[in-house]
Amino acid sequence: MTQKDITFVADFLTEHFNEAPELYNRKGKYFNVERVGQYLKDEDDDLVSPPNTEGNQWFNFLKDSTHLKESPLLFPYYPEKSLHFVKRQMEGVIDQCLQKPADVIGKSVHQAVCMSLYKISQSEDSTPQLFKLPFLWNDKTSNLHYVLFTVLENSISKIHILRRHTDTSRSVSNGILAVEFGNFLNNSINESSDSRCYSCLDAHFYDDETVTVVLKESVQQEGKERVLAQLPLS
């Protein structure tokens, strides 16, 4: 250790661990604990060295404001408590605030439609991930919900588009369809049907009328081609 290190430790001990006779009758150590560590203890006991809030601009502002002083929107301040205590208090308030909306929303949700997308063997130990890229879009002009997704089993070149009306009592034509990319980018009819097959890496709605897709060439070779395509829903 250097002399500077020794001086630093000595100053720390001198500042924070002086004897404090006024604390002898209190539970715990008879010393002023390190002022940062006391806030991190998971205890409900009062802080040994509470902060000095004199001159704090925020507290002075609250004290001088007749409207904010008793406002229920402000979280109460506990100057004698640790951060763990405050955290538990805040979690309790948040849980209480969220409980009512959770009950109301939960009771209002119901199944509108059920579609079978694929089947898997019941004997498999682990269920494979076959559903990928779910992306949601809400067309507020036409009151339609869209879901873009791919099913990885035997359809890597397809993207599925599910469309539902926001009013569950109404139905729309072609509720679900699949777009297959395949070899649509072939330069000529002479190219092999398997030479330029593309699969979908990602897909998002660009706007209410356009879907953006990132395509990857499926052949097993270096320098696979990537294509960014804009597809009109029409």
GROMACS .gro file of N, CA, C and O in nm, residues 114-122 124 126-134 149-155 160 176:
model
  112
  114CYS      N    1  -6.046  -1.911  -3.299
  114CYS     CA    2  -5.938  -2.008  -3.277
  114CYS      C    3  -5.900  -2.069  -3.412
  114CYS      O    4  -5.986  -2.120  -3.485
  115MET      N    5  -5.771  -2.062  -3.448
  115MET     CA    6  -5.721  -2.118  -3.573
  115MET      C    7  -5.607  -2.214  -3.544
  115MET      O    8  -5.517  -2.181  -3.468
  116SER      N    9  -5.609  -2.329  -3.607
  116SER     CA   10  -5.501  -2.426  -3.592
  116SER      C   11  -5.393  -2.396  -3.695
  116SER      O   12  -5.417  -2.405  -3.816
  117LEU      N   13  -5.274  -2.360  -3.648
  117LEU     CA   14  -5.165  -2.322  -3.738
  117LEU      C   15  -5.076  -2.441  -3.775
  117LEU      O   16  -5.027  -2.451  -3.886
  118TYR      N   17  -5.053  -2.532  -3.682
  118TYR     CA   18  -4.970  -2.649  -3.710
  118TYR      C   19  -4.992  -2.751  -3.599
  118TYR      O   20  -5.048  -2.720  -3.494
  119LYS      N   21  -4.948  -2.873  -3.624
  119LYS     CA   22  -4.958  -2.981  -3.526
  119LYS      C   23  -4.820  -3.039  -3.502
  119LYS      O   24  -4.738  -3.048  -3.593
  120ILE      N   25  -4.795  -3.078  -3.379
  120ILE     CA   26  -4.667  -3.140  -3.344
  120ILE      C   27  -4.694  -3.273  -3.277
  120ILE      O   28  -4.804  -3.299  -3.227
  121SER      N   29  -4.593  -3.358  -3.278
  121SER     CA   30  -4.606  -3.489  -3.218
  121SER      C   31  -4.614  -3.477  -3.066
  121SER      O   32  -4.536  -3.404  -3.003
  122GLN      N   33  -4.707  -3.548  -3.006
  122GLN     CA   34  -4.724  -3.542  -2.861
  122GLN      C   35  -4.612  -3.616  -2.787
  122GLN      O   36  -4.593  -3.599  -2.668
  124GLU      N   37  -4.290  -3.592  -2.838
  124GLU     CA   38  -4.164  -3.518  -2.830
  124GLU      C   39  -4.145  -3.463  -2.689
  124GLU      O   40  -4.238  -3.414  -2.626
  126SER      N   41  -3.941  -3.207  -2.596
  126SER     CA   42  -3.942  -3.060  -2.595
  126SER      C   43  -4.014  -3.009  -2.718
  126SER      O   44  -3.993  -3.059  -2.829
  127THR      N   45  -4.099  -2.910  -2.699
  127THR     CA   46  -4.174  -2.855  -2.811
  127THR      C   47  -4.085  -2.761  -2.892
  127THR      O   48  -4.028  -2.668  -2.836
  128PRO      N   49  -4.069  -2.785  -3.022
  128PRO     CA   50  -3.985  -2.697  -3.102
  128PRO      C   51  -4.050  -2.561  -3.122
  128PRO      O   52  -4.172  -2.547  -3.116
  129GLN      N   53  -3.967  -2.459  -3.145
  129GLN     CA   54  -4.019  -2.325  -3.171
  129GLN      C   55  -4.054  -2.316  -3.319
  129GLN      O   56  -3.968  -2.306  -3.404
  130LEU      N   57  -4.183  -2.321  -3.349
  130LEU     CA   58  -4.228  -2.315  -3.488
  130LEU      C   59  -4.290  -2.181  -3.523
  130LEU      O   60  -4.306  -2.149  -3.641
  131PHE      N   61  -4.324  -2.102  -3.424
  131PHE     CA   62  -4.390  -1.974  -3.447
  131PHE      C   63  -4.287  -1.864  -3.431
  131PHE      O   64  -4.221  -1.853  -3.328
  132LYS      N   65  -4.269  -1.780  -3.534
  132LYS     CA   66  -4.161  -1.683  -3.532
  132LYS      C   67  -4.208  -1.549  -3.589
  132LYS      O   68  -4.303  -1.544  -3.667
  133LEU      N   69  -4.140  -1.444  -3.550
  133LEU     CA   70  -4.161  -1.309  -3.601
  133LEU      C   71  -4.301  -1.253  -3.579
  133LEU      O   72  -4.354  -1.186  -3.667
  134PRO      N   73  -4.368  -1.277  -3.468
  134PRO     CA   74  -4.500  -1.216  -3.454
  134PRO      C   75  -4.489  -1.064  -3.444
  134PRO      O   76  -4.423  -1.011  -3.355
  149PHE      N   77  -4.644  -1.330  -3.919
  149PHE     CA   78  -4.565  -1.434  -3.854
  149PHE      C   79  -4.523  -1.537  -3.957
  149PHE      O   80  -4.575  -1.542  -4.069
  150THR      N   81  -4.427  -1.619  -3.920
  150THR     CA   82  -4.384  -1.732  -4.003
  150THR      C   83  -4.395  -1.859  -3.920
  150THR      O   84  -4.383  -1.857  -3.798
  151VAL      N   85  -4.421  -1.970  -3.989
  151VAL     CA   86  -4.422  -2.103  -3.928
  151VAL      C   87  -4.303  -2.177  -3.987
  151VAL      O   88  -4.296  -2.196  -4.108
  152LEU      N   89  -4.210  -2.217  -3.903
  152LEU     CA   90  -4.081  -2.266  -3.952
  152LEU      C   91  -4.088  -2.404  -4.015
  152LEU      O   92  -3.997  -2.445  -4.086
  153GLU      N   93  -4.192  -2.480  -3.989
  153GLU     CA   94  -4.197  -2.618  -4.037
  153GLU      C   95  -4.245  -2.622  -4.182
  153GLU      O   96  -4.361  -2.595  -4.212
  154ASN      N   97  -4.153  -2.657  -4.274
  154ASN     CA   98  -4.185  -2.675  -4.416
  154ASN      C   99  -4.238  -2.549  -4.483
  154ASN      O  100  -4.301  -2.558  -4.588
  155SER      N  101  -4.212  -2.433  -4.427
  155SER     CA  102  -4.264  -2.313  -4.492
  155SER      C  103  -4.173  -2.193  -4.465
  155SER      O  104  -4.220  -2.084  -4.436
  160HIS      N  105  -4.699  -1.538  -4.314
  160HIS     CA  106  -4.843  -1.544  -4.295
  160HIS      C  107  -4.894  -1.409  -4.244
  160HIS      O  108  -4.830  -1.343  -4.163
  176ILE      N  109  -5.690  -1.502  -4.297
  176ILE     CA  110  -5.549  -1.539  -4.290
  176ILE      C  111  -5.505  -1.588  -4.426
  176ILE      O  112  -5.578  -1.659  -4.497
   0.00000   0.00000   0.00000
